[in-house]
mmCIF file of C-alpha atoms in Angstrom:
data_model
loop_
_atom_site.group_PDB
_atom_site.id
_atom_site.type_symbol
_atom_site.label_atom_id
_atom_site.label_comp_id
_atom_site.label_asym_id
_atom_site.label_seq_id
_atom_site.Cartn_x
_atom_site.Cartn_y
_atom_site.Cartn_z
ATOM 1 C CA MET M 11 0.000 0.000 0.000
ATOM 2 C CA GLY M 12 1.398 3.418 -0.977
ATOM 3 C CA GLU M 13 1.946 6.153 1.578
ATOM 4 C CA ARG M 14 -1.048 8.155 0.340
ATOM 5 C CA ALA M 15 -3.347 5.122 0.228
ATOM 6 C CA GLY M 16 -2.229 4.127 3.740
ATOM 7 C CA TRP M 17 -2.961 7.594 5.077
ATOM 8 C CA ARG M 18 -6.371 7.576 3.397
ATOM 9 C CA SER M 19 -7.205 4.194 4.895
ATOM 10 C CA ARG M 20 -6.215 5.368 8.399
ATOM 11 C CA MET M 21 -8.354 8.509 8.034
ATOM 12 C CA THR M 22 -11.317 6.422 6.832
ATOM 13 C CA ASP M 23 -11.007 4.196 9.896
ATOM 14 C CA LYS M 24 -10.659 7.133 12.256
ATOM 15 C CA TYR M 25 -13.189 9.476 10.626
ATOM 16 C CA PRO M 26 -15.668 7.367 8.630
ATOM 17 C CA TRP M 27 -18.069 9.264 6.384
ATOM 18 C CA TYR M 28 -21.082 7.147 7.316
ATOM 19 C CA GLY M 29 -22.592 5.157 10.092
ATOM 20 C CA LEU M 30 -25.262 2.490 9.653
ATOM 21 C CA VAL M 31 -28.706 3.012 11.167
ATOM 22 C CA GLU M 32 -32.005 1.195 11.050
ATOM 23 C CA GLY M 33 -35.564 2.115 12.031
ATOM 24 C CA ASP M 34 -37.482 5.378 11.981
ATOM 25 C CA SER M 35 -35.066 7.677 13.822
ATOM 26 C CA LEU M 36 -34.185 10.745 11.770
ATOM 27 C CA GLU M 37 -31.156 12.987 11.948
ATOM 28 C CA GLN M 38 -29.523 15.558 9.730
ATOM 29 C CA GLY M 39 -27.409 13.739 7.156
ATOM 30 C CA ASP M 40 -29.643 10.647 6.881
ATOM 31 C CA ILE M 41 -29.584 9.235 3.377
ATOM 32 C CA LEU M 42 -32.844 7.903 1.979
ATOM 33 C CA ARG M 43 -33.075 6.189 -1.386
ATOM 34 C CA GLN M 44 -35.906 6.476 -3.897
ATOM 35 C CA CYS M 45 -38.073 8.723 -1.767
ATOM 36 C CA PRO M 46 -41.410 9.731 -3.327
ATOM 37 C CA VAL M 47 -41.924 13.484 -3.547
ATOM 38 C CA LEU M 48 -45.172 15.123 -4.600
ATOM 39 C CA LEU M 49 -44.745 18.383 -6.485
ATOM 40 C CA PRO M 50 -47.417 20.659 -7.987
ATOM 41 C CA MET M 51 -46.944 20.993 -11.721
ATOM 42 C CA PRO M 52 -44.723 23.886 -12.768
ATOM 43 C CA ASP M 53 -47.567 25.391 -14.819
ATOM 44 C CA MET M 54 -50.093 25.321 -11.950
ATOM 45 C CA THR M 55 -52.299 28.398 -12.134
ATOM 46 C CA PHE M 56 -53.866 30.593 -9.502
ATOM 47 C CA PRO M 57 -56.610 30.804 -8.289
ATOM 48 C CA LEU M 58 -57.287 27.090 -7.966
ATOM 49 C CA THR M 59 -60.610 26.493 -9.625
ATOM 50 C CA ASP M 60 -61.040 22.787 -9.093
ATOM 51 C CA ASN M 61 -61.239 20.475 -6.123
ATOM 52 C CA SER M 62 -58.200 18.700 -7.424
ATOM 53 C CA ILE M 63 -54.872 19.605 -9.017
ATOM 54 C CA SER M 64 -52.425 17.738 -11.187
ATOM 55 C CA ALA M 65 -49.098 17.003 -9.599
ATOM 56 C CA ASP M 66 -45.932 15.092 -10.345
ATOM 57 C CA LEU M 67 -44.997 12.171 -8.157
ATOM 58 C CA LEU M 68 -41.224 12.003 -8.473
ATOM 59 C CA THR M 69 -38.712 9.762 -6.777
ATOM 60 C CA PHE M 70 -35.379 11.136 -5.611
ATOM 61 C CA ASP M 71 -32.538 9.955 -3.463
ATOM 62 C CA VAL M 72 -32.600 12.514 -0.678
ATOM 63 C CA ILE M 73 -30.595 13.614 2.343
ATOM 64 C CA VAL M 74 -32.128 15.079 5.507
ATOM 65 C CA MET M 75 -31.175 18.754 5.972
ATOM 66 C CA THR M 76 -33.298 19.637 9.020
ATOM 67 C CA GLN M 77 -31.217 20.045 12.177
ATOM 68 C CA SER M 78 -31.115 16.856 14.260
ATOM 69 C CA CYS M 79 -32.145 18.681 17.458
ATOM 70 C CA ASP M 80 -35.296 20.019 15.785
ATOM 71 C CA LEU M 81 -36.169 16.511 14.651
ATOM 72 C CA VAL M 82 -35.390 14.777 17.931
ATOM 73 C CA ASN M 83 -37.193 17.375 20.080
ATOM 74 C CA ASP M 84 -40.233 17.527 17.795
ATOM 75 C CA LYS M 85 -39.767 21.215 16.992
ATOM 76 C CA VAL M 86 -40.825 20.927 13.373
ATOM 77 C CA PRO M 87 -43.730 19.169 11.663
ATOM 78 C CA ASP M 88 -41.880 18.711 8.371
ATOM 79 C CA VAL M 89 -38.477 17.525 7.214
ATOM 80 C CA ILE M 90 -36.349 19.455 4.741
ATOM 81 C CA LEU M 91 -34.672 17.221 2.198
ATOM 82 C CA CYS M 92 -32.262 17.822 -0.649
ATOM 83 C CA SER M 93 -31.816 15.567 -3.643
ATOM 84 C CA HIS M 94 -28.581 13.746 -4.434
ATOM 85 C CA PHE M 95 -27.472 11.738 -7.427
ATOM 86 C CA ASP M 96 -24.924 9.094 -8.319
ATOM 87 C CA LEU M 97 -22.013 10.975 -9.866
ATOM 88 C CA ASN M 98 -21.385 8.411 -12.618
ATOM 89 C CA GLU M 99 -25.033 8.260 -13.642
ATOM 90 C CA ALA M 100 -25.311 12.056 -13.506
ATOM 91 C CA GLY M 101 -22.229 12.258 -15.732
ATOM 92 C CA MET M 102 -24.087 10.248 -18.370
ATOM 93 C CA LEU M 103 -27.007 12.698 -18.322
ATOM 94 C CA ASP M 104 -24.891 15.836 -18.199
ATOM 95 C CA ALA M 105 -21.473 15.408 -19.841
ATOM 96 C CA SER M 106 -19.911 18.263 -17.881
ATOM 97 C CA LEU M 107 -20.436 16.227 -14.702
ATOM 98 C CA GLY M 108 -18.146 13.534 -16.058
ATOM 99 C CA LYS M 109 -15.160 15.893 -16.142
ATOM 100 C CA LYS M 110 -12.430 16.065 -13.512
ATOM 101 C CA ASP M 111 -12.510 19.886 -13.683
ATOM 102 C CA THR M 112 -16.145 19.872 -12.643
ATOM 103 C CA HIS M 113 -15.525 17.483 -9.758
ATOM 104 C CA LYS M 114 -12.668 19.671 -8.563
ATOM 105 C CA ALA M 115 -14.717 22.861 -8.877
ATOM 106 C CA ILE M 116 -17.430 21.323 -6.698
ATOM 107 C CA LEU M 117 -14.993 19.788 -4.198
ATOM 108 C CA ASN M 118 -13.172 23.090 -3.823
ATOM 109 C CA GLY M 119 -16.437 24.952 -3.216
ATOM 110 C CA TYR M 120 -16.551 26.956 -6.458
ATOM 111 C CA ARG M 121 -20.038 25.709 -7.298
ATOM 112 C CA HIS M 122 -22.062 26.569 -4.216
ATOM 113 C CA ARG M 123 -25.211 24.805 -5.309
ATOM 114 C CA TYR M 124 -23.559 21.398 -5.192
ATOM 115 C CA MET M 125 -21.632 19.252 -2.763
ATOM 116 C CA MET M 126 -19.998 15.852 -3.060
ATOM 117 C CA LEU M 127 -20.555 12.895 -0.759
ATOM 118 C CA ALA M 128 -18.037 10.068 -0.520
ATOM 119 C CA SER M 129 -18.751 6.572 -1.777
ATOM 120 C CA ASN M 130 -19.477 3.686 0.584
ATOM 121 C CA ALA M 131 -18.705 -0.032 0.445
ATOM 122 C CA GLU M 132 -21.577 -1.585 2.377
ATOM 123 C CA PRO M 133 -24.367 -0.868 1.584
ATOM 124 C CA PRO M 134 -22.795 0.006 -1.753
ATOM 125 C CA MET M 135 -23.078 3.595 -2.891
ATOM 126 C CA GLY M 136 -20.974 5.496 -5.423
ATOM 127 C CA HIS M 137 -19.844 9.095 -5.069
ATOM 128 C CA ARG M 138 -22.870 11.380 -4.832
ATOM 129 C CA ILE M 139 -23.579 14.938 -5.835
ATOM 130 C CA VAL M 140 -26.003 16.826 -3.572
ATOM 131 C CA ASP M 141 -28.112 19.522 -5.248
ATOM 132 C CA PHE M 142 -29.065 22.285 -2.788
ATOM 133 C CA GLY M 143 -31.173 23.845 -5.539
ATOM 134 C CA ARG M 144 -33.784 21.094 -5.245
ATOM 135 C CA ILE M 145 -35.275 21.281 -1.808
ATOM 136 C CA PHE M 146 -38.294 19.322 -0.661
ATOM 137 C CA CYS M 147 -40.384 19.442 2.437
ATOM 138 C CA LEU M 148 -42.267 16.338 3.565
ATOM 139 C CA PRO M 149 -44.293 15.557 6.696
ATOM 140 C CA LYS M 150 -42.071 14.138 9.416
ATOM 141 C CA ALA M 151 -44.360 11.181 10.119
ATOM 142 C CA PHE M 152 -44.190 10.181 6.465
ATOM 143 C CA VAL M 153 -40.388 10.482 6.297
ATOM 144 C CA ARG M 154 -40.040 8.421 9.490
ATOM 145 C CA GLN M 155 -42.263 5.720 8.044
ATOM 146 C CA PHE M 156 -40.371 5.752 4.777
ATOM 147 C CA ALA M 157 -37.003 5.620 6.574
ATOM 148 C CA SER M 158 -38.032 2.599 8.654
ATOM 149 C CA GLY M 159 -38.839 0.732 5.450
ATOM 150 C CA GLN M 160 -35.342 1.307 4.076
ATOM 151 C CA GLY M 161 -33.633 -1.344 6.232
ATOM 152 C CA LYS M 162 -30.021 -0.582 7.024
ATOM 153 C CA ARG M 163 -29.251 2.902 5.763
ATOM 154 C CA LEU M 164 -26.448 5.418 5.837
ATOM 155 C CA ARG M 165 -26.174 8.368 8.191
ATOM 156 C CA LEU M 166 -23.514 11.023 7.633
ATOM 157 C CA CYS M 167 -21.023 11.240 10.510
ATOM 158 C CA PRO M 168 -19.458 14.374 11.971
ATOM 159 C CA PRO M 169 -17.642 16.440 10.747
ATOM 160 C CA TYR M 170 -19.014 15.626 7.268
ATOM 161 C CA ARG M 171 -22.553 16.260 8.520
ATOM 162 C CA GLU M 172 -21.584 19.750 9.658
ATOM 163 C CA HIS M 173 -19.817 20.276 6.340
ATOM 164 C CA LEU M 174 -23.081 19.428 4.574
ATOM 165 C CA SER M 175 -25.011 21.847 6.753
ATOM 166 C CA GLN M 176 -22.447 24.605 6.261
ATOM 167 C CA SER M 177 -22.392 24.107 2.486
ATOM 168 C CA PHE M 178 -26.194 24.359 2.432
ATOM 169 C CA ALA M 179 -26.048 27.571 4.480
ATOM 170 C CA ARG M 180 -23.334 28.987 2.218
ATOM 171 C CA PHE M 181 -25.478 28.368 -0.858
ATOM 172 C CA PHE M 182 -28.392 30.180 0.745
ATOM 173 C CA MET M 183 -26.564 33.103 2.243
ATOM 174 C CA ARG M 184 -24.375 33.901 -0.730
ATOM 175 C CA VAL M 185 -24.514 37.485 -1.951
ATOM 176 C CA GLY M 186 -23.651 38.624 -5.449
ATOM 177 C CA LEU M 187 -22.078 42.085 -5.482
ATOM 178 C CA PRO M 188 -23.024 44.461 -8.321
ATOM 179 C CA GLN M 189 -19.350 45.290 -8.771
ATOM 180 C CA ASN M 190 -16.150 43.740 -7.614
ATOM 181 C CA ILE M 191 -13.133 45.517 -6.177
ATOM 182 C CA GLU M 192 -10.421 45.886 -8.772
ATOM 183 C CA ILE M 193 -6.924 45.790 -7.315
ATOM 184 C CA MET V 14 36.550 51.389 -15.348
ATOM 185 C CA PRO V 15 33.139 51.907 -13.708
ATOM 186 C CA THR V 16 31.941 49.059 -11.552
ATOM 187 C CA ARG V 17 28.361 47.893 -11.368
ATOM 188 C CA ASN V 18 26.812 45.879 -8.594
ATOM 189 C CA ILE V 19 24.486 43.197 -9.786
ATOM 190 C CA LYS V 20 21.932 42.269 -7.188
ATOM 191 C CA SER V 21 21.260 38.575 -6.983
ATOM 192 C CA LEU V 22 17.710 37.402 -7.544
ATOM 193 C CA SER V 23 15.863 35.494 -4.872
ATOM 194 C CA SER V 24 16.083 31.731 -5.161
ATOM 195 C CA ASP V 25 12.317 31.564 -5.877
ATOM 196 C CA LEU V 26 12.587 33.906 -8.859
ATOM 197 C CA THR V 27 15.785 32.269 -10.105
ATOM 198 C CA GLN V 28 14.161 28.857 -10.017
ATOM 199 C CA THR V 29 10.995 30.168 -11.703
ATOM 200 C CA LEU V 30 12.941 31.748 -14.553
ATOM 201 C CA PHE V 31 15.194 28.710 -14.871
ATOM 202 C CA THR V 32 12.215 26.311 -15.030
ATOM 203 C CA ALA V 33 10.362 28.444 -17.592
ATOM 204 C CA GLY V 34 13.405 29.091 -19.803
ATOM 205 C CA PRO V 35 12.313 31.031 -22.903
ATOM 206 C CA ARG V 36 8.635 30.451 -22.093
ATOM 207 C CA LYS V 37 6.534 32.800 -19.993
ATOM 208 C CA PRO V 38 6.234 31.488 -16.428
ATOM 209 C CA ILE V 39 2.661 31.240 -15.161
ATOM 210 C CA LEU V 40 2.278 30.484 -11.484
ATOM 211 C CA VAL V 41 -0.542 28.359 -10.143
ATOM 212 C CA LYS V 42 -1.471 27.229 -6.643
ATOM 213 C CA ASP V 43 -0.633 23.536 -6.617
ATOM 214 C CA GLU V 44 0.501 20.573 -8.661
ATOM 215 C CA GLU V 45 -3.063 19.508 -9.385
ATOM 216 C CA ASP V 46 -3.854 22.926 -10.925
ATOM 217 C CA ARG V 47 -0.625 22.758 -12.899
ATOM 218 C CA ILE V 48 -1.592 19.374 -14.386
ATOM 219 C CA THR V 49 -5.108 20.648 -15.163
ATOM 220 C CA LEU V 50 -3.683 23.638 -17.044
ATOM 221 C CA HIS V 51 -1.125 21.504 -18.868
ATOM 222 C CA LEU V 52 -3.967 19.343 -20.164
ATOM 223 C CA LYS V 53 -6.231 22.298 -20.979
ATOM 224 C CA ASP V 54 -3.629 24.460 -22.648
ATOM 225 C CA ARG V 55 -1.654 21.904 -24.659
ATOM 226 C CA GLU V 56 -1.534 24.174 -27.737
ATOM 227 C CA HIS V 57 0.420 26.928 -25.967
ATOM 228 C CA LEU V 58 2.927 24.927 -23.957
ATOM 229 C CA SER V 59 5.768 26.082 -26.187
ATOM 230 C CA GLU V 60 5.025 29.681 -25.078
ATOM 231 C CA ARG V 61 3.950 29.195 -21.448
ATOM 232 C CA GLU V 62 5.181 27.111 -18.564
ATOM 233 C CA TYR V 63 2.832 26.498 -15.643
ATOM 234 C CA ILE V 64 4.627 26.266 -12.322
ATOM 235 C CA ALA V 65 3.057 25.060 -9.062
ATOM 236 C CA PHE V 66 3.876 27.561 -6.347
ATOM 237 C CA GLY V 67 1.736 26.748 -3.318
ATOM 238 C CA ASN V 68 1.856 29.627 -0.886
ATOM 239 C CA THR V 69 0.030 32.771 -2.124
ATOM 240 C CA ASP V 70 2.320 35.227 -0.286
ATOM 241 C CA ARG V 71 5.403 33.634 -1.819
ATOM 242 C CA LEU V 72 3.743 33.764 -5.214
ATOM 243 C CA GLN V 73 2.910 37.478 -4.922
ATOM 244 C CA ARG V 74 6.432 38.261 -3.691
ATOM 245 C CA VAL V 75 7.988 36.626 -6.755
ATOM 246 C CA VAL V 76 5.579 38.439 -9.087
ATOM 247 C CA GLN V 77 6.487 41.804 -7.516
ATOM 248 C CA GLU V 78 10.198 41.016 -7.641
ATOM 249 C CA ALA V 79 10.017 40.069 -11.327
ATOM 250 C CA LYS V 80 8.246 43.373 -12.100
ATOM 251 C CA LYS V 81 11.177 45.304 -10.601
ATOM 252 C CA TYR V 82 13.636 43.750 -13.033
ATOM 253 C CA SER V 83 11.528 43.575 -16.177
ATOM 254 C CA SER V 84 10.250 46.181 -18.586
ATOM 255 C CA LYS V 85 7.247 43.998 -19.402
ATOM 256 C CA GLU V 86 3.975 44.757 -17.675
ATOM 257 C CA ASP V 87 3.509 41.236 -16.377
ATOM 258 C CA PRO V 88 6.663 39.174 -16.822
ATOM 259 C CA ILE V 89 5.170 36.405 -14.674
ATOM 260 C CA GLY V 90 1.534 35.414 -14.987
ATOM 261 C CA VAL V 91 -0.684 34.081 -12.239
ATOM 262 C CA VAL V 92 -3.733 31.913 -12.676
ATOM 263 C CA GLU V 93 -6.203 32.186 -9.813
ATOM 264 C CA ALA V 94 -7.731 28.866 -8.823
ATOM 265 C CA GLU V 95 -11.241 30.136 -9.605
ATOM 266 C CA ALA V 96 -10.281 30.941 -13.190
ATOM 267 C CA LEU V 97 -9.531 27.265 -13.730
ATOM 268 C CA TYR V 98 -13.215 26.525 -13.503
ATOM 269 C CA ASP V 99 -14.557 29.166 -15.893
ATOM 270 C CA ASP V 100 -15.651 26.417 -18.283
ATOM 271 C CA VAL V 101 -17.561 24.527 -15.602
ATOM 272 C CA PRO V 102 -21.313 25.257 -15.780
ATOM 273 C CA ASP V 103 -23.118 26.709 -12.752
ATOM 274 C CA VAL V 104 -26.107 24.397 -13.034
ATOM 275 C CA PHE V 105 -26.232 20.737 -14.089
ATOM 276 C CA ASP V 106 -29.006 18.703 -15.599
ATOM 277 C CA LEU V 107 -30.028 16.357 -12.773
ATOM 278 C CA ARG V 108 -33.319 14.508 -12.991
ATOM 279 C CA PRO V 109 -35.523 12.397 -10.720
ATOM 280 C CA THR V 110 -35.277 8.621 -10.930
ATOM 281 C CA THR V 111 -38.942 8.203 -11.838
ATOM 282 C CA ALA V 112 -41.770 10.597 -12.645
ATOM 283 C CA GLN V 113 -45.488 10.007 -12.682
ATOM 284 C CA ARG V 114 -48.375 12.457 -13.205
ATOM 285 C CA VAL V 115 -51.050 12.178 -10.523
ATOM 286 C CA THR V 116 -54.188 14.015 -9.466
ATOM 287 C CA VAL V 117 -54.292 15.400 -5.958
ATOM 288 C CA LYS V 118 -57.550 16.117 -4.197
ATOM 289 C CA ILE V 119 -57.643 19.410 -2.303
ATOM 290 C CA ARG V 120 -58.821 18.673 1.237
ATOM 291 C CA LYS V 121 -59.076 22.232 2.548
ATOM 292 C CA GLN V 122 -58.337 25.743 1.390
ATOM 293 C CA GLU V 123 -57.823 28.083 4.317
ATOM 294 C CA PRO V 124 -55.089 30.355 5.665
ATOM 295 C CA ALA V 125 -52.488 28.352 7.590
ATOM 296 C CA ARG V 126 -52.398 28.943 11.347
ATOM 297 C CA PHE V 127 -49.333 30.454 12.951
ATOM 298 C CA SER V 128 -47.913 28.455 15.789
ATOM 299 C CA PHE V 129 -45.064 29.735 17.943
ATOM 300 C CA VAL V 130 -42.409 27.149 18.767
ATOM 301 C CA ASP V 131 -40.157 27.869 21.717
ATOM 302 C CA GLU V 132 -36.838 26.295 20.817
ATOM 303 C CA ASP V 133 -35.801 26.019 24.464
ATOM 304 C CA ALA V 134 -38.994 24.437 25.735
ATOM 305 C CA PRO V 135 -39.311 20.649 25.685
ATOM 306 C CA SER V 136 -42.882 20.607 24.335
ATOM 307 C CA GLY V 137 -43.591 19.105 20.939
ATOM 308 C CA TRP V 138 -44.993 20.579 17.759
ATOM 309 C CA GLU V 139 -48.087 18.404 17.839
ATOM 310 C CA LYS V 140 -49.048 19.611 21.310
ATOM 311 C CA GLU V 141 -48.783 23.224 20.222
ATOM 312 C CA GLN V 142 -50.899 22.508 17.173
ATOM 313 C CA ASP V 143 -53.589 21.083 19.434
ATOM 314 C CA GLY V 144 -53.438 24.165 21.625
ATOM 315 C CA GLU V 145 -52.226 22.229 24.691
ATOM 316 C CA ALA V 146 -49.013 24.182 25.079
ATOM 317 C CA ALA V 147 -48.570 27.816 26.166
#
């Protein structure tokens, strides 16, 4: 094993990206696969004239963004979720996501809307790209129920969980200046 | 015969100029950026040499020093890390795994009720909704 690979292996043992959980407990950084999300159609009009509306039932892999303390202490009725995608599969849909430059730009924080999650051996999961631009809100009871049906699932460990939360905050709080300082 | 003192260049600048030779030295942050630029800018490698420099302060010091000894406006170029990613789009085309059109029945249409949640209190959301808390 090379020096770099050895160091990486030691860091993975000491600071693993994920822990395994089971059941309906929810915390920030929980990864849920193929979660159904109901979204009103983009062309929905106002005022609503009917007793029913058309909606899209989409499935996404999602990650829990709501703070763990708010979930555990029942401070919120809903759970905020962001979508994430397998990097290889995403690269097939959008060629720019298959490029090393793009991966580096995201890893180095130059594309605030996105964040990378590490791969995992068991249960198997490839590298993931989290999209903070697609945010969903689902009832907590539903997400709990859905999570308990997932079997063994991944939960992001500290400090990666805090990194996720900070990246999300950075995307939201970013400010574009009308003009930059020229030095 | 008049004498002239020739000031020696710093080792950083000497090494930069030596590495670049007749090409224009362009300083970048690290080896990874240097490799990226080598791959991106293959056509101009006979004119430019990308050099990994690491520390930003050291990099700026060498740039300033080179300006003192050269009549050119920018004898040494610098590529900021952010500029490396100019070609990378801001938004990617990411889609849901499955999509299905459904009809949703509207159960009620009324203004949502405000409910204050005290973050320090142990009571739960459901209780407050039922009006048991506060």
